[in-house]
Coordinates of C-alpha atoms in Angstrom, one line a residue:
M20 CA 2.4 -0.4 115.2
T21 CA 4.1 2.6 116.5
G22 CA 6.0 5.6 115.0
G23 CA 6.8 5.7 111.5
P24 CA 9.4 6.3 108.5
G25 CA 10.3 9.3 110.8
K26 CA 11.4 7.9 113.5
T27 CA 15.3 7.7 114.2
P28 CA 16.8 4.3 115.1
G29 CA 19.4 4.2 117.8
E30 CA 22.8 2.9 117.9
T31 CA 23.1 0.4 114.9
P32 CA 26.1 -2.3 114.2
G33 CA 29.1 -0.2 112.6
E34 CA 31.1 -3.0 111.1
Y35 CA 30.6 -3.7 107.6
G36 CA 31.1 -7.4 106.1
G37 CA 31.4 -8.8 102.9
T38 CA 32.1 -7.3 99.5
A39 CA 30.7 -3.7 101.1
A40 CA 32.3 -0.9 102.9
P41 CA 31.4 2.2 104.3
A42 CA 32.2 4.8 101.4
G43 CA 32.8 8.8 102.1
P44 CA 33.7 11.1 104.6
A45 CA 30.0 10.0 106.2
A46 CA 30.8 7.0 107.3
G47 CA 31.0 7.2 110.8
A48 CA 28.1 9.3 111.2
A49 CA 25.6 6.5 112.3
A50 CA 28.0 5.2 114.8
E51 CA 28.4 8.9 116.4
G52 CA 24.7 9.1 116.6
R53 CA 24.6 12.1 114.3
R54 CA 23.0 13.3 111.0
V55 CA 25.1 13.9 108.3
R56 CA 26.1 17.3 107.6
P57 CA 25.5 18.6 103.3
E58 CA 29.1 18.5 102.7
E59 CA 29.5 15.1 104.1
L60 CA 27.1 13.5 101.9
R61 CA 28.8 10.9 99.0
S62 CA 26.8 13.4 96.3
H63 CA 29.0 17.0 96.8
A64 CA 31.9 15.2 95.4
W65 CA 30.3 15.6 92.4
Y66 CA 28.3 18.7 92.6
G67 CA 30.4 20.5 95.9
T68 CA 33.7 21.0 95.4
D69 CA 35.5 23.7 93.0
G70 CA 37.1 21.8 90.1
L71 CA 36.2 21.4 86.8
R72 CA 34.7 18.1 86.9
A73 CA 32.4 19.9 89.4
F74 CA 31.4 22.7 87.2
S75 CA 30.5 20.0 84.5
H76 CA 28.3 18.0 86.7
R77 CA 26.5 21.1 88.0
A78 CA 26.2 22.6 84.1
R79 CA 24.8 19.6 82.9
T80 CA 22.4 19.0 86.0
R81 CA 21.1 22.4 84.1
Q82 CA 20.9 20.8 81.3
L83 CA 18.6 18.4 82.7
G84 CA 16.5 21.8 83.7
Y85 CA 16.8 21.5 87.5
L86 CA 17.8 24.7 89.6
P87 CA 20.8 24.8 92.4
E88 CA 17.9 25.1 94.9
E89 CA 16.8 21.9 93.8
H90 CA 19.5 19.5 94.6
L91 CA 22.8 21.3 95.7
G92 CA 23.5 20.0 99.5
K93 CA 20.2 17.9 99.7
P94 CA 20.6 13.9 99.6
V95 CA 20.4 12.4 96.2
V96 CA 18.4 9.0 96.0
A97 CA 18.6 6.7 93.2
V98 CA 15.0 5.1 92.1
L99 CA 16.2 2.1 91.1
N100 CA 12.6 0.9 88.5
T101 CA 12.2 -2.3 87.2
W102 CA 8.9 -1.7 85.5
S103 CA 8.9 -2.8 81.6
D104 CA 6.2 -3.5 79.4
I105 CA 6.8 -7.2 79.6
N106 CA 6.9 -7.7 83.5
P107 CA 3.1 -7.8 84.4
C108 CA 4.0 -8.4 87.9
H109 CA 5.7 -4.7 87.6
R110 CA 3.5 -3.0 85.1
H111 CA 2.3 -0.5 87.8
L112 CA 5.9 0.2 88.9
R113 CA 6.1 3.5 86.3
E114 CA 3.7 5.1 88.2
R115 CA 4.8 3.9 92.2
A116 CA 7.7 5.9 91.1
E117 CA 6.2 8.7 90.8
A118 CA 4.9 8.0 94.4
V119 CA 8.3 7.3 95.3
K120 CA 10.1 10.3 93.8
R121 CA 7.0 12.6 95.4
G122 CA 8.0 11.3 99.2
V123 CA 11.8 11.9 98.2
W124 CA 10.9 15.5 97.1
Q125 CA 8.5 15.8 100.4
A126 CA 11.7 15.2 102.3
G127 CA 13.7 17.5 101.1
G128 CA 15.6 14.9 98.9
F129 CA 16.6 14.8 95.1
P130 CA 15.4 11.7 93.5
L131 CA 16.8 10.3 90.4
E132 CA 15.1 7.5 88.5
F133 CA 17.4 5.0 86.9
P134 CA 15.7 1.9 84.5
V135 CA 17.3 -1.2 85.4
A136 CA 16.7 -4.8 84.2
T137 CA 13.7 -6.2 84.8
L138 CA 13.5 -10.1 85.5
S139 CA 10.0 -11.4 84.2
E140 CA 9.4 -14.9 85.6
T141 CA 6.8 -15.3 82.7
F142 CA 8.5 -14.6 80.1
Q143 CA 12.4 -14.2 80.1
K144 CA 14.1 -17.7 79.1
P145 CA 15.9 -20.4 80.2
T146 CA 14.9 -18.7 83.7
P147 CA 15.1 -15.4 84.9
M148 CA 17.5 -16.9 87.8
L149 CA 20.2 -17.4 84.6
Y150 CA 20.3 -13.0 84.8
R151 CA 19.5 -12.3 88.9
N152 CA 23.3 -11.9 89.2
L153 CA 23.5 -9.7 86.4
L154 CA 21.0 -7.2 87.9
A155 CA 23.0 -7.5 91.3
M156 CA 25.9 -6.4 89.5
E157 CA 23.8 -3.5 87.5
T158 CA 22.3 -2.2 90.5
E159 CA 25.9 -2.0 93.0
E160 CA 27.7 -0.3 89.7
L161 CA 24.8 2.5 89.1
L162 CA 24.9 3.3 92.8
R163 CA 28.9 3.2 93.1
S164 CA 29.3 4.6 89.8
Y165 CA 26.8 7.8 89.9
P166 CA 26.9 10.8 92.2
V167 CA 23.7 9.1 94.5
D168 CA 23.4 9.4 98.6
G169 CA 20.8 6.3 98.8
A170 CA 18.6 4.2 96.9
V171 CA 15.0 2.9 96.9
L172 CA 14.3 -0.4 95.1
M173 CA 12.1 -0.9 93.1
G174 CA 10.7 -4.8 92.6
G175 CA 8.9 -8.0 93.2
C176 CA 9.1 -10.9 91.3
D177 CA 10.4 -13.8 92.2
K178 CA 14.6 -12.8 91.1
T179 CA 14.6 -8.8 91.5
T180 CA 14.1 -9.0 95.3
P181 CA 17.1 -10.3 95.9
A182 CA 18.9 -9.1 93.1
L183 CA 18.1 -5.7 93.8
L184 CA 18.9 -6.1 98.1
M185 CA 22.4 -8.4 96.6
G186 CA 23.8 -5.4 94.7
A187 CA 22.4 -2.5 97.1
A188 CA 24.0 -4.3 99.9
S189 CA 28.0 -4.5 98.0
A190 CA 27.4 -0.9 97.2
G191 CA 26.9 -0.3 100.9
L192 CA 24.4 2.5 101.0
P193 CA 21.1 3.6 102.7
A194 CA 18.5 1.8 100.8
V195 CA 14.6 1.1 101.1
F196 CA 13.0 -1.7 99.2
V197 CA 9.8 -1.2 97.6
P198 CA 8.0 -4.5 97.0
A199 CA 5.6 -5.0 93.8
G200 CA 2.9 -6.2 95.7
P201 CA 0.1 -9.2 94.9
M202 CA -2.4 -9.1 92.0
L203 CA -6.2 -9.0 93.2
R204 CA -6.8 -12.5 93.1
G205 CA -8.3 -15.1 90.3
H206 CA -12.3 -15.8 89.4
W207 CA -13.8 -18.7 87.4
R208 CA -16.6 -20.1 87.7
G209 CA -17.4 -19.2 91.5
E210 CA -14.2 -20.5 92.3
T211 CA -11.4 -18.1 93.5
L212 CA -8.0 -18.9 91.6
G213 CA -4.2 -18.5 92.6
S214 CA -2.0 -17.1 90.4
G215 CA 0.3 -20.4 89.6
T216 CA -1.3 -22.8 91.6
D217 CA -4.5 -23.0 89.8
M218 CA -2.4 -23.2 86.6
W219 CA -0.8 -26.0 87.3
K220 CA -3.9 -27.8 88.6
Y221 CA -6.0 -26.8 85.8
W222 CA -3.8 -27.6 83.2
D223 CA -3.1 -31.1 84.5
E224 CA -6.6 -31.3 84.1
R225 CA -6.8 -30.3 80.4
R226 CA -4.0 -33.1 80.3
A227 CA -6.8 -35.7 81.7
G228 CA -9.3 -35.1 79.2
R229 CA -11.1 -33.2 81.7
L230 CA -11.0 -29.8 80.8
G231 CA -12.0 -28.3 77.2
D232 CA -10.5 -25.7 75.1
R233 CA -13.9 -23.2 76.4
E234 CA -12.9 -23.5 80.2
L235 CA -9.2 -22.9 79.1
D236 CA -10.2 -19.9 77.3
E237 CA -12.4 -18.4 80.3
L238 CA -9.4 -19.7 82.8
E239 CA -6.7 -17.7 80.7
G240 CA -8.9 -14.4 81.5
G241 CA -9.7 -14.8 84.8
L242 CA -6.3 -16.1 86.5
A243 CA -4.6 -12.5 86.8
R244 CA -7.1 -10.2 87.0
S245 CA -4.5 -7.1 88.0
P246 CA -0.9 -6.0 87.9
G247 CA 1.0 -7.3 90.4
Q248 CA 3.1 -10.8 91.3
C249 CA 1.3 -14.1 92.6
M250 CA -1.1 -13.6 95.3
T251 CA -0.2 -17.1 96.2
M252 CA 2.7 -17.3 98.4
G253 CA 5.2 -18.4 95.6
T254 CA 8.7 -16.9 95.6
A255 CA 7.5 -13.1 95.0
S256 CA 5.6 -12.8 97.9
T257 CA 8.2 -14.7 99.9
M258 CA 11.1 -13.0 99.0
T259 CA 8.9 -9.7 99.4
A260 CA 7.9 -11.0 103.1
C261 CA 12.0 -12.0 103.8
A262 CA 12.7 -8.2 102.8
E263 CA 10.2 -6.8 105.0
A264 CA 11.5 -9.1 107.9
L265 CA 14.9 -7.7 107.5
G266 CA 13.5 -4.5 107.9
V267 CA 14.6 -2.8 104.8
T268 CA 11.1 -1.7 103.9
V269 CA 8.2 0.5 105.0
P270 CA 6.4 -1.6 107.8
G271 CA 3.7 -3.4 106.4
A272 CA 4.6 -2.9 102.6
S273 CA 5.0 -6.7 101.4
S274 CA 1.5 -7.8 101.4
I275 CA -0.3 -4.3 100.3
P276 CA -2.2 -5.4 96.7
A277 CA -0.5 -3.8 94.0
V278 CA -4.0 -1.7 93.2
D279 CA -4.8 -0.8 96.5
S280 CA -4.3 3.0 97.3
G281 CA -2.0 1.9 100.2
H282 CA 0.3 0.5 98.0
D283 CA 0.9 4.2 96.5
R284 CA 1.2 5.9 100.3
M285 CA 3.9 3.2 100.6
A286 CA 5.5 4.1 98.2
A287 CA 5.8 7.3 98.9
A288 CA 6.7 6.7 102.8
A289 CA 9.5 4.4 101.0
G290 CA 10.9 7.8 99.4
L291 CA 10.8 9.7 102.8
L292 CA 12.0 7.3 104.4
A293 CA 15.4 6.9 102.1
V294 CA 16.3 10.5 103.0
D295 CA 16.0 10.4 106.2
L296 CA 18.6 6.9 106.3
V297 CA 20.6 9.1 104.0
W298 CA 20.6 12.0 106.8
R299 CA 21.4 8.7 109.7
D300 CA 23.9 7.4 107.1
L301 CA 22.4 4.2 108.0
R302 CA 23.1 1.7 105.8
L303 CA 21.9 -1.6 104.2
P304 CA 25.1 -3.8 105.8
Q305 CA 24.3 -2.4 109.3
L306 CA 20.8 -3.9 108.6
L307 CA 21.7 -7.0 107.2
T308 CA 22.7 -8.7 110.3
R309 CA 22.7 -12.6 111.1
E310 CA 20.2 -11.9 113.6
A311 CA 18.0 -10.3 110.6
F312 CA 18.8 -13.5 108.4
E313 CA 17.9 -15.7 111.0
D314 CA 14.4 -13.7 111.3
A315 CA 14.3 -13.6 107.3
V316 CA 14.6 -17.7 107.2
T317 CA 11.9 -18.1 110.6
T318 CA 9.6 -15.8 108.3
A319 CA 9.7 -18.0 105.4
L320 CA 9.1 -21.1 106.8
A321 CA 6.3 -19.5 109.1
L322 CA 5.1 -18.8 105.8
G323 CA 5.0 -21.9 104.3
G324 CA 7.4 -20.1 101.5
S325 CA 8.8 -20.6 98.5
T326 CA 11.9 -23.2 98.2
N327 CA 13.6 -20.8 96.3
A328 CA 14.2 -18.6 99.5
V329 CA 16.8 -21.1 100.1
I330 CA 19.1 -19.8 97.5
H331 CA 18.3 -16.6 97.8
L332 CA 18.7 -15.9 101.4
V333 CA 21.9 -17.9 101.4
A334 CA 23.3 -15.5 98.9
M335 CA 22.3 -12.5 99.7
A336 CA 23.7 -13.0 103.2
G337 CA 26.9 -14.2 101.5
R338 CA 27.0 -10.3 100.4
V339 CA 27.6 -9.0 103.7
G340 CA 29.7 -11.4 105.3
V341 CA 27.1 -13.2 107.1
K342 CA 27.4 -17.5 106.9
L343 CA 24.0 -19.1 106.1
G344 CA 23.2 -22.3 105.2
L345 CA 21.4 -25.3 104.6
D346 CA 21.1 -26.2 108.3
D347 CA 20.9 -23.3 109.2
F348 CA 17.1 -23.9 107.3
D349 CA 16.7 -27.3 108.7
A350 CA 17.2 -26.4 112.6
L351 CA 15.1 -23.2 112.6
A352 CA 12.5 -25.4 110.8
R353 CA 12.4 -28.3 113.4
R354 CA 11.2 -25.5 115.7
V355 CA 9.1 -23.0 113.4
P356 CA 5.7 -23.5 113.0
V357 CA 3.6 -22.6 109.8
L358 CA 1.3 -19.8 110.8
A359 CA 0.2 -18.7 107.3
N360 CA -3.0 -20.4 105.7
I361 CA -1.8 -19.4 102.2
R362 CA -2.0 -21.5 98.9
P363 CA 0.0 -23.6 98.1
G364 CA 0.3 -25.2 101.3
G365 CA -3.0 -23.6 102.6
A366 CA -6.1 -22.2 101.6
Y367 CA -5.8 -18.4 101.3
L368 CA -4.6 -16.0 99.2
M369 CA -2.6 -12.7 99.9
E370 CA -5.3 -10.1 99.6
D371 CA -6.7 -12.5 103.0
F372 CA -3.1 -12.3 104.1
H373 CA -2.7 -8.5 103.9
Y374 CA -6.4 -7.9 105.5
A375 CA -6.2 -10.3 108.7
G376 CA -2.8 -8.3 109.8
G377 CA -0.5 -9.0 106.8
L378 CA 3.4 -9.6 107.9
P379 CA 3.0 -7.4 111.0
G380 CA 0.4 -9.5 112.6
L381 CA 2.5 -12.5 111.6
L382 CA 5.8 -11.4 112.8
A383 CA 3.9 -10.3 116.0
R384 CA 3.1 -14.2 116.7
L385 CA 5.9 -15.1 116.2
G386 CA 7.8 -12.4 118.3
E387 CA 5.2 -13.6 121.2
A388 CA 6.5 -17.3 120.9
G389 CA 10.4 -16.1 121.3
L390 CA 11.5 -16.6 117.7
L391 CA 12.9 -13.8 116.8
H392 CA 15.4 -10.8 117.5
L393 CA 13.2 -8.3 118.7
D394 CA 16.0 -5.8 119.8
R395 CA 17.9 -5.6 116.2
P396 CA 17.1 -2.3 114.4
T397 CA 14.9 -1.7 111.1
A398 CA 15.0 1.1 108.8
A399 CA 12.5 2.3 110.5
H400 CA 12.3 1.9 113.6
T401 CA 14.7 1.7 116.7
S402 CA 13.9 -2.0 117.0
L403 CA 11.5 -4.7 115.7
R404 CA 9.8 -5.1 118.8
E405 CA 9.2 -1.2 118.4
Q406 CA 7.8 -1.3 114.5
L407 CA 5.9 -4.5 116.1
A408 CA 3.9 -2.9 118.8
G409 CA 0.5 -2.5 118.3
A410 CA 0.3 -5.1 115.1
L411 CA -3.0 -6.9 115.5
V412 CA -4.4 -10.8 113.8
H413 CA -8.1 -10.3 112.6
D414 CA -8.4 -13.3 111.2
D415 CA -7.2 -16.3 113.5
D416 CA -7.5 -18.9 110.3
V417 CA -5.4 -17.0 108.0
I418 CA -3.0 -16.2 110.5
R419 CA -2.8 -18.5 112.7
T420 CA -1.7 -18.5 116.2
T421 CA 1.7 -20.8 117.4
G422 CA -1.0 -23.0 119.6
D423 CA -3.5 -23.9 116.4
P424 CA -0.5 -23.9 113.7
L425 CA -1.4 -25.2 109.9
A426 CA 1.7 -27.4 110.7
E427 CA 4.1 -27.9 113.6
E428 CA 7.2 -27.6 111.7
G429 CA 8.1 -25.5 108.9
G430 CA 7.4 -25.4 105.4
I431 CA 11.0 -27.0 103.8
A432 CA 13.2 -29.7 105.3
V433 CA 16.6 -30.3 103.8
L434 CA 17.9 -33.8 102.5
R435 CA 21.2 -35.1 102.8
G436 CA 22.4 -38.9 101.7
N437 CA 24.4 -39.8 98.7
L438 CA 22.2 -38.9 96.7
A439 CA 23.0 -35.4 97.7
P440 CA 26.1 -35.3 99.4
D441 CA 25.7 -31.0 99.5
G442 CA 22.1 -31.4 100.1
A443 CA 18.3 -30.9 98.5
V444 CA 15.6 -29.2 99.7
I445 CA 12.1 -30.4 99.6
K446 CA 8.6 -28.2 100.6
H447 CA 6.9 -30.9 102.3
I448 CA 4.1 -29.1 103.4
A449 CA 2.3 -29.0 100.2
A450 CA 3.4 -32.4 99.5
D451 CA 0.9 -35.7 99.7
P452 CA 1.7 -37.0 103.6
R453 CA 1.7 -40.5 102.3
L454 CA 4.8 -40.1 99.8
L455 CA 6.9 -38.5 102.8
T456 CA 8.6 -41.8 103.3
H457 CA 8.9 -43.5 100.1
T458 CA 11.1 -45.9 98.2
G459 CA 10.4 -46.6 94.5
P460 CA 12.4 -47.5 91.4
A461 CA 13.7 -44.4 89.5
V462 CA 12.5 -43.2 85.3
V463 CA 15.5 -41.3 84.1
F464 CA 14.9 -38.2 81.9
D465 CA 18.8 -36.7 81.1
D466 CA 16.9 -32.6 80.1
Y467 CA 14.0 -31.2 80.1
Q468 CA 13.1 -31.2 76.4
E469 CA 13.2 -35.4 76.8
L470 CA 10.9 -35.1 79.7
Q471 CA 8.4 -32.9 77.9
A472 CA 8.8 -35.6 74.8
R473 CA 8.9 -38.5 76.9
I474 CA 6.9 -38.5 80.1
D475 CA 3.6 -39.9 78.5
D476 CA 5.2 -42.9 76.8
P477 CA 3.5 -45.9 77.8
A478 CA 6.7 -47.8 76.7
L479 CA 8.2 -46.0 80.3
G480 CA 5.7 -48.4 82.6
I481 CA 5.5 -45.4 84.9
T482 CA 3.3 -46.5 87.9
P483 CA 2.4 -44.2 91.1
D484 CA 5.1 -45.8 92.7
S485 CA 8.1 -44.7 90.4
V486 CA 10.1 -42.0 91.2
L487 CA 10.5 -39.7 88.4
V488 CA 14.0 -38.3 87.9
L489 CA 15.1 -34.9 86.1
R490 CA 19.0 -34.2 85.6
G491 CA 20.6 -31.5 84.0
S492 CA 18.7 -29.0 85.1
G493 CA 20.9 -27.0 88.0
P494 CA 22.7 -23.8 87.8
L495 CA 25.1 -25.2 84.9
G496 CA 23.1 -27.4 83.1
G497 CA 19.5 -25.5 82.6
P498 CA 21.5 -23.3 82.7
G499 CA 20.3 -21.2 85.6
M500 CA 18.5 -24.0 87.5
P501 CA 15.0 -23.5 85.8
E502 CA 12.0 -24.0 87.4
Y503 CA 11.7 -27.6 86.1
G504 CA 11.3 -29.1 89.6
M505 CA 7.4 -29.8 89.5
L506 CA 8.0 -33.0 86.7
P507 CA 4.4 -33.7 85.4
I508 CA 2.7 -36.5 86.0
P509 CA 1.9 -39.2 82.8
A510 CA -1.6 -38.1 81.7
A511 CA -2.6 -41.6 82.2
L512 CA -1.5 -41.9 86.0
L513 CA -3.5 -38.5 86.1
K514 CA -6.7 -40.2 84.2
E515 CA -6.7 -42.7 86.9
G516 CA -6.7 -39.8 89.9
V517 CA -3.0 -39.9 91.0
Q518 CA -1.9 -36.4 91.6
D519 CA 1.2 -36.9 93.4
M520 CA 4.3 -38.8 92.7
V521 CA 8.3 -38.2 94.1
R522 CA 10.0 -36.3 91.9
L523 CA 13.9 -35.6 92.2
S524 CA 15.4 -32.9 90.5
D525 CA 18.9 -30.6 90.9
A526 CA 16.3 -27.8 89.0
R527 CA 14.0 -25.2 90.9
M528 CA 10.4 -25.1 91.3
S529 CA 8.0 -22.0 91.4
G530 CA 6.9 -21.2 95.1
T531 CA 3.1 -21.6 93.7
S532 CA 3.9 -25.4 92.6
Y533 CA 2.9 -28.1 95.1
G534 CA 4.0 -32.1 95.6
A535 CA 6.9 -34.3 96.6
C536 CA 9.0 -32.2 95.0
V537 CA 12.7 -32.8 96.1
L538 CA 15.1 -29.7 94.5
H539 CA 18.3 -28.2 94.4
I540 CA 20.0 -31.6 94.6
A541 CA 23.5 -31.0 94.9
P542 CA 25.9 -30.8 93.5
E543 CA 24.4 -30.8 90.0
S544 CA 24.5 -33.7 87.7
H545 CA 26.3 -31.4 85.3
V546 CA 29.5 -31.1 87.2
G547 CA 29.2 -34.8 88.0
G548 CA 27.0 -35.0 91.3
P549 CA 25.6 -38.2 92.3
L550 CA 22.3 -37.2 89.8
A551 CA 24.3 -38.0 87.1
L552 CA 25.2 -41.5 87.7
V553 CA 21.6 -42.5 88.6
R554 CA 19.7 -45.2 85.9
T555 CA 16.2 -46.3 84.6
G556 CA 15.4 -48.6 87.8
D557 CA 17.4 -48.0 90.7
L558 CA 15.7 -47.8 93.6
I559 CA 15.7 -44.3 95.8
T560 CA 14.5 -43.7 99.3
L561 CA 13.2 -40.7 100.3
D562 CA 12.6 -40.5 103.8
V563 CA 11.4 -36.7 105.2
P564 CA 11.4 -37.2 108.7
A565 CA 15.6 -38.7 108.9
R566 CA 16.3 -35.9 106.3
L567 CA 17.4 -38.4 103.8
L568 CA 17.6 -39.0 100.2
R569 CA 19.3 -42.3 99.2
L570 CA 20.8 -44.3 95.7
E571 CA 19.8 -47.9 96.9
V572 CA 23.3 -49.1 94.8
D573 CA 26.7 -50.0 96.6
D574 CA 29.4 -47.8 96.1
A575 CA 31.5 -50.1 94.1
E576 CA 28.8 -50.1 91.2
L577 CA 28.4 -46.3 91.9
G578 CA 32.4 -46.1 91.4
R579 CA 32.2 -47.9 87.9
R580 CA 29.3 -45.6 86.5
R581 CA 32.0 -43.0 87.6
A582 CA 34.7 -43.8 86.1
A583 CA 32.6 -44.1 82.4
L584 CA 31.1 -40.3 83.0
R585 CA 31.8 -38.4 80.6
L586 CA 30.7 -34.4 81.5
P587 CA 29.0 -32.5 79.2
P588 CA 30.9 -29.5 76.9
A589 CA 30.1 -25.7 77.9
R590 CA 27.5 -24.6 76.4
Y591 CA 28.5 -20.7 75.9
G592 CA 31.6 -19.7 73.7
R593 CA 31.2 -16.4 74.7
G594 CA 28.8 -13.5 76.2
Y595 CA 27.2 -13.0 79.4
G596 CA 26.6 -16.7 79.3
S597 CA 30.3 -17.6 79.5
L598 CA 30.8 -15.5 82.2
Y599 CA 28.1 -17.3 83.8
Q600 CA 29.6 -20.5 83.2
E601 CA 32.8 -19.9 84.8
H602 CA 31.5 -18.0 88.0
I603 CA 28.8 -19.6 88.9
T604 CA 28.1 -21.3 92.6
Q605 CA 26.1 -24.2 93.2
A606 CA 22.8 -23.8 94.9
D607 CA 23.9 -25.0 98.6
T608 CA 25.8 -21.8 98.6
G609 CA 23.3 -19.6 96.6
C610 CA 24.2 -19.5 93.1
D611 CA 26.0 -16.2 93.5
F612 CA 29.3 -15.5 91.1
D613 CA 32.7 -16.9 93.2
F614 CA 33.9 -12.9 92.2
L615 CA 31.2 -10.9 93.9
A616 CA 30.4 -13.3 96.9
R617 CA 34.1 -13.1 98.1
P618 CA 35.7 -10.9 100.5
G619 CA 37.2 -7.8 99.4
Q620 CA 37.0 -3.7 99.2
V621 CA 35.9 -1.9 96.4
P622 CA 37.2 1.8 96.5
D623 CA 34.4 4.6 95.5
P624 CA 35.3 6.3 91.9
C625 CA 36.9 9.6 92.1
A626 CA 34.4 12.4 91.0
G627 CA 36.6 15.5 90.8

């Protein structure tokens, strides 16, 4: 790659879509091709005027121990840090924030660190997806209400990447994203382990009676060996790669292992880049174009990435007025090959991917094949083409060529039919190929608790041909659309060697999971979607090549069932849950809040 964080892009689009609008006197600087003057900084309204409020702001900044020379007339950069003691993916971000601030200081800026909500996929219940929009709201309002000119967004664990970028996009300021980075690979008795993926695998071994307490104890200590997000191509690594593909990170940032010294250097470079973006007035919505989102979708597909990327990218695009839908994913999936040989769809882990050339190497190959928009700007370069110049691949088995892909089509397919009129998704690259065309009898569970209690009940008569159906697990029903979609296979079948079955739900699934799992069925059962009408014994047809999901019940019978259907009552009587259930949208439109996704202007506050 050529150039670096200080390289100045050329002209970038000047129109802002969605909910964000340029604010402050510097709004036209980028379009005019000039650098911002100190008196045009947004923070100048807080610090640089001659009124009582500005005097108070300066006095309180002295109270914080800062000299006038340290901050007056300099870009104020908010460092939004999702670190916490309960989030192992972000355990190292307290130290990385210091590197970010070092970079901001070195570039002549003034960093201010803000602690923001931490969304831990491991510990937060019922699911951090319930709180993605809360972190997005917090991000937007912090950036709008404080005297900041730009931001560095620090995250990585599944929902934090889209939440931070959604909020920052709506705030409309210059921003750089710092990915948390993947953890080190796991080890156990000579085997290389992948977090999540091998957790599911060995827990099934335990349920089948082939793994004892001693082995399980050893696995607990060997599965996740360092800070950082999952080192498989789960949701975390998919979304941080998408952020890099969008052009809002330091080039090459998304695959650097969390404990590698290169991660520290990348964090410092992000601080340098953030200050430069402020001086150039290059704001996040200017980078998040239709072309950028198409490239992010292409990237997720070429990585064999998580199905969760569908929901998050749709929501992110909506924040800047870009219309991105399920059909866009399916159309691109039909022509984008899978090049990343990474678990769960492949053989390697994120460390291998990084040292094989990382995302720059993969993007370079996609670009050579004409699958990317190479002339769009990125935060660090005039164009993506310039950013990828000189990028190399060092291992053709880890990052395949387009002539020798892991799969000819992208790893995600969009299904429709009378069971999913608004769509459903399947990560077919991680499923048993024989199940991609299948008809079988449904075995229905009304919620996850019933599933847990009854899945091993012999009275259910579950066979390898059965189609396991879980409902009540969507955006409202979950609540929050938990990752229940990899329904467990009955222990008796596991003991017989059955490793995959067709499974359907309105839930999501961890990106580290695998299997013939149909997800995100929309509309969900909780609002009366067709999934609510399925009964045990009904035949269901899955046909991935035809992109079909069909309930083999005639319309007259479905009409009778619908007439008898009674929807569940609202779950929350007050609080954030009440706000959530009143405003959440369905999976096919990104599960954003309707009042956050709609167009409209939000004025900057009066600071004087």
